[in-house]
Amino acid sequence: MTFYHASPSEVIQELESDLTSGLRSDQVQNRIAQFGENKLKEKKRKSNFQRFLAQFKDVMILILLAAAAISFVIACVEGQPKEFFEPLLILLIVVLNAIMGVMQESKAEKALDALKNLSAPHARVIRDGKESIIDAAQLVPGDIIRLEAGDFIPADARLLKSVSLKSEESALTGESVPSEKDAEAIVLENAPLGDRSNMVFSGCSITYGTAVAVVTATGMNTEMGKIANLLDNEGDTQTPLQKKLAQLGKYLGILALAACGIIFIVGLSSGIPPMEIFMTAVSLAVSAIPEGLPAIVTIVLSIGVQRMVKKNALVRRLPAVETLGSASVICSDKTGTLTQNRMTLVKAYVDGAPSIEEINTQNSAEVRQLLQYASLCCDGTVIFRDNEEQHIGDPTETAIVYAAHKNGMSKETLNQQYPRLAELPFDSDRKLMTTVNQINGKNVVIVKGAFDMMAPRCTSGNLDAAKEIVEKMSADALRVLAIAYKEIDTVPQHPTSEELECGLTLMGLVGMIDPPRPEAKAAVELCRKAGIKPVMITGDHVVTASAIAKDLGIMKSGDKAITGAQLDAMTDTQLDHEVEQISVYARVSPENKIRIVKAWQRKGQVVSMTGDGVNDAPALKAANIGCAMGITGTDVAKGAADMTLTDDNFATIVDAIREGRGIYANIRKVVGFLLGTNIGEVITVFTAMLLWHKTPLLSMQLLWINLVTDSLPAIALGMEAVESDVMNQKPRPKDEGIFAHGLGIRIVLQGIMFSILTLIAFVMGENAVGQEAGGQTMAFMVLALSQIIQAFNMRSEHSLFRIGPFSNHKLNWACLVSFLLVALVIFTPIRVAFGLVVLPWKTYLLGLCLSLIPVVVMEFSKACGLIKHQH
């Protein structure tokens, strides 16, 4: 059947569905088996073998393999069995490194899949006569779905009912202007995609209005599925930091190759065998380049993202993790983010009444009628299941519906008794919603919305008294909605605001409160301590917003609260001058939000902005960190944001910033650790070759330290817990380099320290045994162990003993394994393959003492202020 050419009833019949009750559970199961999940096919993933081969594309790994091949050929020519150890061990280490790389890729892919599942779109569906929210992947043809402004369309569907519906279809048709949709439209059978005005399509979004539709196609059968290959837009996932580190690796490579050239010339002129000096030069090049650093940084970022998920912050883009650490302004919505998002109707005022009435289970007849009318003009519903209530829709609407329910008027019953004949959906410009209901045989227009937008449209009612009541309720931090009505003779076929929302009679006011979240106050205080400016942006009345902002500590003495209208009256220059003093913006429009973001950005600040509506998407994109609401947020807002708060909680943003700072600090620790050890290796070999024309470390020994011993402590160091005082520091400037605050100088000085210790060990070992191999054994031991111990020093800029030397249990295990790997090479017969020999036991003790010197040096540096903790 050509669904867009058929009538709604024919489509329902063809799909064996039902407009009011939807599909039955058994039909759903059969259709999932028949059509599969409502997902687009993903591109074929690489096999583990393909990933394994991809690990050998790195230039330095190829150099190592070339070195192993040359070494193998020479061993064959010389015919000495022991010469085969070196190329075989190089090959073994390279293969082990490749296997680790494959494991890391698989782990990262699984983490990505988990994040995709968490951010999967949802759909409002009617099944077995009940409305529920399900994962969009579970939709099947024949499902009855509800759509409203801000929703992503989860599948291709034929409209059954629509009100002022518009859909953004640029992804499919290239049409930049939203397409108008109409369930009643008659479409020709050969109509092109862009003219099928009674259909909505998967992957597009609703920009205006509401609708009920029946799913006609899912997954690869949708119009989007037919062009799925064109939609594969997964780009480079490297973050700016990773790119900088990759560039750093190239610079180090150039320096290493230059050092290798010098060493090669010096070695040849000193009579060192060409093969030996060649292998030393190659291993030096590899030791200078931290090939494990990009992978370890990715692991640290991935672990950080997983930590954030556990704390209800779903980060969609890895660069956002870095940006979070720099956040200096949080522009937060009030409702649901700073407050509990459980609006409760507490007071009502009926026009002409002597006083305000408290809401309870037995209100006066006048208030009951006010609640009845208000409930009829709501799309939100409250479902009661197993003694639990589920609020579906806008919290202000569900508060009204719940208050009516407490007075014995269920939404379902009201809708049946007084059917809705027409409607004008709420939008952020009008700040009103209107329905036309048949009440006692009359066509009654009911309008619900902000009093300041309603008052000019009312021609009857005591507006002055109502205005005083609004101000009184707002001063008590209540959100106030006005309800008005009028009767009309005929219902317009295409109702407009001009027709319905004028000549109204004010019926009354309802006041509701959304109490502040208990944790929000502490989170605001933490923000201020961390040098972050909290700003409240809300659609509420300025008095209400100011009362809650003062209670939470957002608005301090001297701070200002302004309305969207006042903001519109300001020039950009005036806003730039005053923005730092404004803590509350009330009655704002989406355009206002963008201006606020840009004003702060012009001040050089890194701005986090929250939003939930389809109109918030531009502001979320404009902000440095866009935070969408996971519960009340529309799919469009989530798509535009960098991060989704799965609990809609302000404290979660602060937690995410804390984690972001911790992740960045851990990456600095890892970079400092790996580069310091690598520089130490380069200086050691280079200095020894220049001074004594000897190599203190063979290529195999350097490779073992660099690729095996250092990797585990580095990963564990990246998993260090966030330091307790990280939120006492000022936000990091967004253009600050990773080597800021003296890290670059410390890396070089630490490298020199490792080099001095290793060269001393080489001389001591050679003197103790009387041969070069003894010096190399001692140098290998001291360099490897001192680097393992250095991992503990890098945990904090505070004293190691202040934070607890062994409080990072993952690092303890990682260092223990690395220690055992070093001991395996030194104390077992494997040492022969590495060119190591047995040393006197006193020499081992001296080596252990030398390895502990970095602790003394680093603790002294911290105590004397040479290593300063950031404030």
Tab-separated table of N, CA and C in Angstrom, residues 387-446:
chain	number	residue	atom	x	y	z
A	387	ASN	N	0.996	1.748	42.916
A	387	ASN	CA	1.156	2.774	43.957
A	387	ASN	C	2.216	3.828	43.620
A	388	GLU	N	2.613	3.872	42.355
A	388	GLU	CA	3.581	4.880	41.926
A	388	GLU	C	2.941	5.753	40.861
A	389	GLU	N	3.292	7.017	40.892
A	389	GLU	CA	2.753	7.932	39.889
A	389	GLU	C	3.848	8.316	38.911
A	390	GLN	N	3.508	8.275	37.626
A	390	GLN	CA	4.462	8.665	36.589
A	390	GLN	C	3.918	9.894	35.878
A	391	HIS	N	4.686	10.978	35.926
A	391	HIS	CA	4.272	12.224	35.288
A	391	HIS	C	4.849	12.267	33.878
A	392	ILE	N	3.987	12.317	32.880
A	392	ILE	CA	4.424	12.364	31.487
A	392	ILE	C	4.054	13.718	30.904
A	393	GLY	N	5.071	14.448	30.441
A	393	GLY	CA	4.814	15.762	29.855
A	393	GLY	C	5.369	16.891	30.686
A	394	ASP	N	4.926	18.112	30.386
A	394	ASP	CA	5.420	19.311	31.072
A	394	ASP	C	5.055	19.287	32.555
A	395	PRO	N	6.034	19.525	33.453
A	395	PRO	CA	5.783	19.447	34.902
A	395	PRO	C	4.694	20.405	35.403
A	396	THR	N	4.595	21.606	34.790
A	396	THR	CA	3.549	22.533	35.227
A	396	THR	C	2.165	21.973	34.885
A	397	GLU	N	2.084	21.279	33.754
A	397	GLU	CA	0.800	20.689	33.361
A	397	GLU	C	0.456	19.491	34.241
A	398	THR	N	1.437	18.651	34.521
A	398	THR	CA	1.154	17.468	35.348
A	398	THR	C	0.785	17.871	36.772
A	399	ALA	N	1.312	19.035	37.238
A	399	ALA	CA	0.926	19.536	38.570
A	399	ALA	C	-0.561	19.884	38.597
A	400	ILE	N	-1.035	20.509	37.515
A	400	ILE	CA	-2.467	20.853	37.413
A	400	ILE	C	-3.312	19.586	37.339
A	401	VAL	N	-2.879	18.652	36.472
A	401	VAL	CA	-3.618	17.395	36.290
A	401	VAL	C	-3.693	16.631	37.614
A	402	TYR	N	-2.586	16.620	38.370
A	402	TYR	CA	-2.546	15.886	39.640
A	402	TYR	C	-3.453	16.553	40.690
A	403	ALA	N	-3.468	17.895	40.700
A	403	ALA	CA	-4.333	18.619	41.642
A	403	ALA	C	-5.801	18.327	41.337
A	404	ALA	N	-6.144	18.281	40.041
A	404	ALA	CA	-7.523	17.941	39.650
A	404	ALA	C	-7.847	16.506	40.055
A	405	HIS	N	-6.881	15.624	39.882
A	405	HIS	CA	-7.063	14.212	40.253
A	405	HIS	C	-7.336	14.081	41.758
A	406	LYS	N	-6.603	14.871	42.558
A	406	LYS	CA	-6.807	14.822	44.015
A	406	LYS	C	-8.223	15.265	44.393
A	407	ASN	N	-8.818	16.091	43.540
A	407	ASN	CA	-10.185	16.549	43.778
A	407	ASN	C	-11.210	15.671	43.055
A	408	GLY	N	-10.791	14.454	42.683
A	408	GLY	CA	-11.722	13.479	42.096
A	408	GLY	C	-12.007	13.650	40.624
A	409	MET	N	-11.147	14.427	39.914
A	409	MET	CA	-11.374	14.635	38.478
A	409	MET	C	-10.160	14.108	37.700
A	410	SER	N	-10.261	12.879	37.201
A	410	SER	CA	-9.135	12.314	36.463
A	410	SER	C	-9.091	12.887	35.053
A	411	LYS	N	-7.901	13.015	34.505
A	411	LYS	CA	-7.717	13.595	33.164
A	411	LYS	C	-8.457	12.773	32.116
A	412	GLU	N	-8.378	11.464	32.253
A	412	GLU	CA	-9.007	10.564	31.287
A	412	GLU	C	-10.521	10.781	31.243
A	413	THR	N	-11.115	10.880	32.427
A	413	THR	CA	-12.574	11.088	32.522
A	413	THR	C	-12.970	12.450	31.971
A	414	LEU	N	-12.205	13.488	32.312
A	414	LEU	CA	-12.492	14.831	31.821
A	414	LEU	C	-12.438	14.888	30.293
A	415	ASN	N	-11.428	14.226	29.717
A	415	ASN	CA	-11.291	14.220	28.251
A	415	ASN	C	-12.478	13.531	27.574
A	416	GLN	N	-12.995	12.490	28.241
A	416	GLN	CA	-14.148	11.779	27.671
A	416	GLN	C	-15.423	12.619	27.795
A	417	GLN	N	-15.596	13.263	28.949
A	417	GLN	CA	-16.816	14.047	29.187
A	417	GLN	C	-16.849	15.331	28.362
A	418	TYR	N	-15.666	15.960	28.226
A	418	TYR	CA	-15.596	17.254	27.555
A	418	TYR	C	-14.534	17.180	26.444
A	419	PRO	N	-14.857	16.537	25.321
A	419	PRO	CA	-13.864	16.280	24.268
A	419	PRO	C	-13.239	17.553	23.701
A	420	ARG	N	-11.984	17.441	23.330
A	420	ARG	CA	-11.250	18.560	22.739
A	420	ARG	C	-11.574	18.637	21.243
A	421	LEU	N	-11.983	19.819	20.794
A	421	LEU	CA	-12.386	20.011	19.395
A	421	LEU	C	-11.288	20.679	18.561
A	422	ALA	N	-10.467	21.475	19.211
A	422	ALA	CA	-9.374	22.168	18.507
A	422	ALA	C	-8.348	22.620	19.540
A	423	GLU	N	-7.179	23.011	19.054
A	423	GLU	CA	-6.141	23.469	19.995
A	423	GLU	C	-5.112	24.345	19.305
A	424	LEU	N	-4.459	25.166	20.090
A	424	LEU	CA	-3.279	25.927	19.678
A	424	LEU	C	-2.174	25.554	20.665
A	425	PRO	N	-1.150	24.816	20.232
A	425	PRO	CA	-0.107	24.377	21.171
A	425	PRO	C	0.646	25.561	21.776
A	426	PHE	N	1.241	25.296	22.913
A	426	PHE	CA	2.074	26.309	23.574
A	426	PHE	C	3.287	26.608	22.706
A	427	ASP	N	3.696	27.854	22.624
A	427	ASP	CA	5.014	28.174	22.070
A	427	ASP	C	5.648	29.291	22.885
A	428	SER	N	6.961	29.404	22.772
A	428	SER	CA	7.716	30.304	23.660
A	428	SER	C	7.506	31.771	23.327
A	429	ASP	N	6.929	32.072	22.173
A	429	ASP	CA	6.669	33.478	21.834
A	429	ASP	C	5.359	33.956	22.477
A	430	ARG	N	4.282	33.165	22.318
A	430	ARG	CA	2.989	33.551	22.891
A	430	ARG	C	2.928	33.309	24.389
A	431	LYS	N	3.641	32.255	24.846
A	431	LYS	CA	3.602	31.817	26.251
A	431	LYS	C	2.178	31.462	26.694
A	432	LEU	N	1.401	30.933	25.726
A	432	LEU	CA	0.013	30.535	25.982
A	432	LEU	C	-0.267	29.204	25.308
A	433	MET	N	-1.262	28.481	25.861
A	433	MET	CA	-1.794	27.293	25.197
A	433	MET	C	-3.317	27.403	25.227
A	434	THR	N	-3.931	26.997	24.135
A	434	THR	CA	-5.386	27.130	24.027
A	434	THR	C	-6.012	25.839	23.515
A	435	THR	N	-7.148	25.478	24.114
A	435	THR	CA	-7.935	24.358	23.594
A	435	THR	C	-9.392	24.816	23.452
A	436	VAL	N	-10.111	24.119	22.576
A	436	VAL	CA	-11.557	24.322	22.470
A	436	VAL	C	-12.213	23.001	22.871
A	437	ASN	N	-13.015	23.042	23.920
A	437	ASN	CA	-13.669	21.828	24.418
A	437	ASN	C	-15.185	21.979	24.384
A	438	GLN	N	-15.836	20.847	24.186
A	438	GLN	CA	-17.302	20.849	24.222
A	438	GLN	C	-17.741	20.601	25.665
A	439	ILE	N	-18.278	21.644	26.317
A	439	ILE	CA	-18.678	21.553	27.728
A	439	ILE	C	-20.169	21.885	27.838
A	440	ASN	N	-20.922	20.886	28.248
A	440	ASN	CA	-22.380	21.052	28.408
A	440	ASN	C	-23.028	21.616	27.138
A	441	GLY	N	-22.591	21.065	26.003
A	441	GLY	CA	-23.177	21.443	24.722
A	441	GLY	C	-22.670	22.749	24.147
A	442	LYS	N	-21.731	23.415	24.829
A	442	LYS	CA	-21.198	24.689	24.333
A	442	LYS	C	-19.729	24.522	23.922
A	443	ASN	N	-19.295	25.339	22.962
A	443	ASN	CA	-17.892	25.349	22.530
A	443	ASN	C	-17.131	26.364	23.388
A	444	VAL	N	-16.327	25.836	24.305
A	444	VAL	CA	-15.629	26.716	25.255
A	444	VAL	C	-14.133	26.768	24.918
A	445	VAL	N	-13.656	27.980	24.718
A	445	VAL	CA	-12.219	28.210	24.504
A	445	VAL	C	-11.565	28.365	25.877
A	446	ILE	N	-10.567	27.547	26.165
A	446	ILE	CA	-9.833	27.648	27.436
A	446	ILE	C	-8.394	28.037	27.123
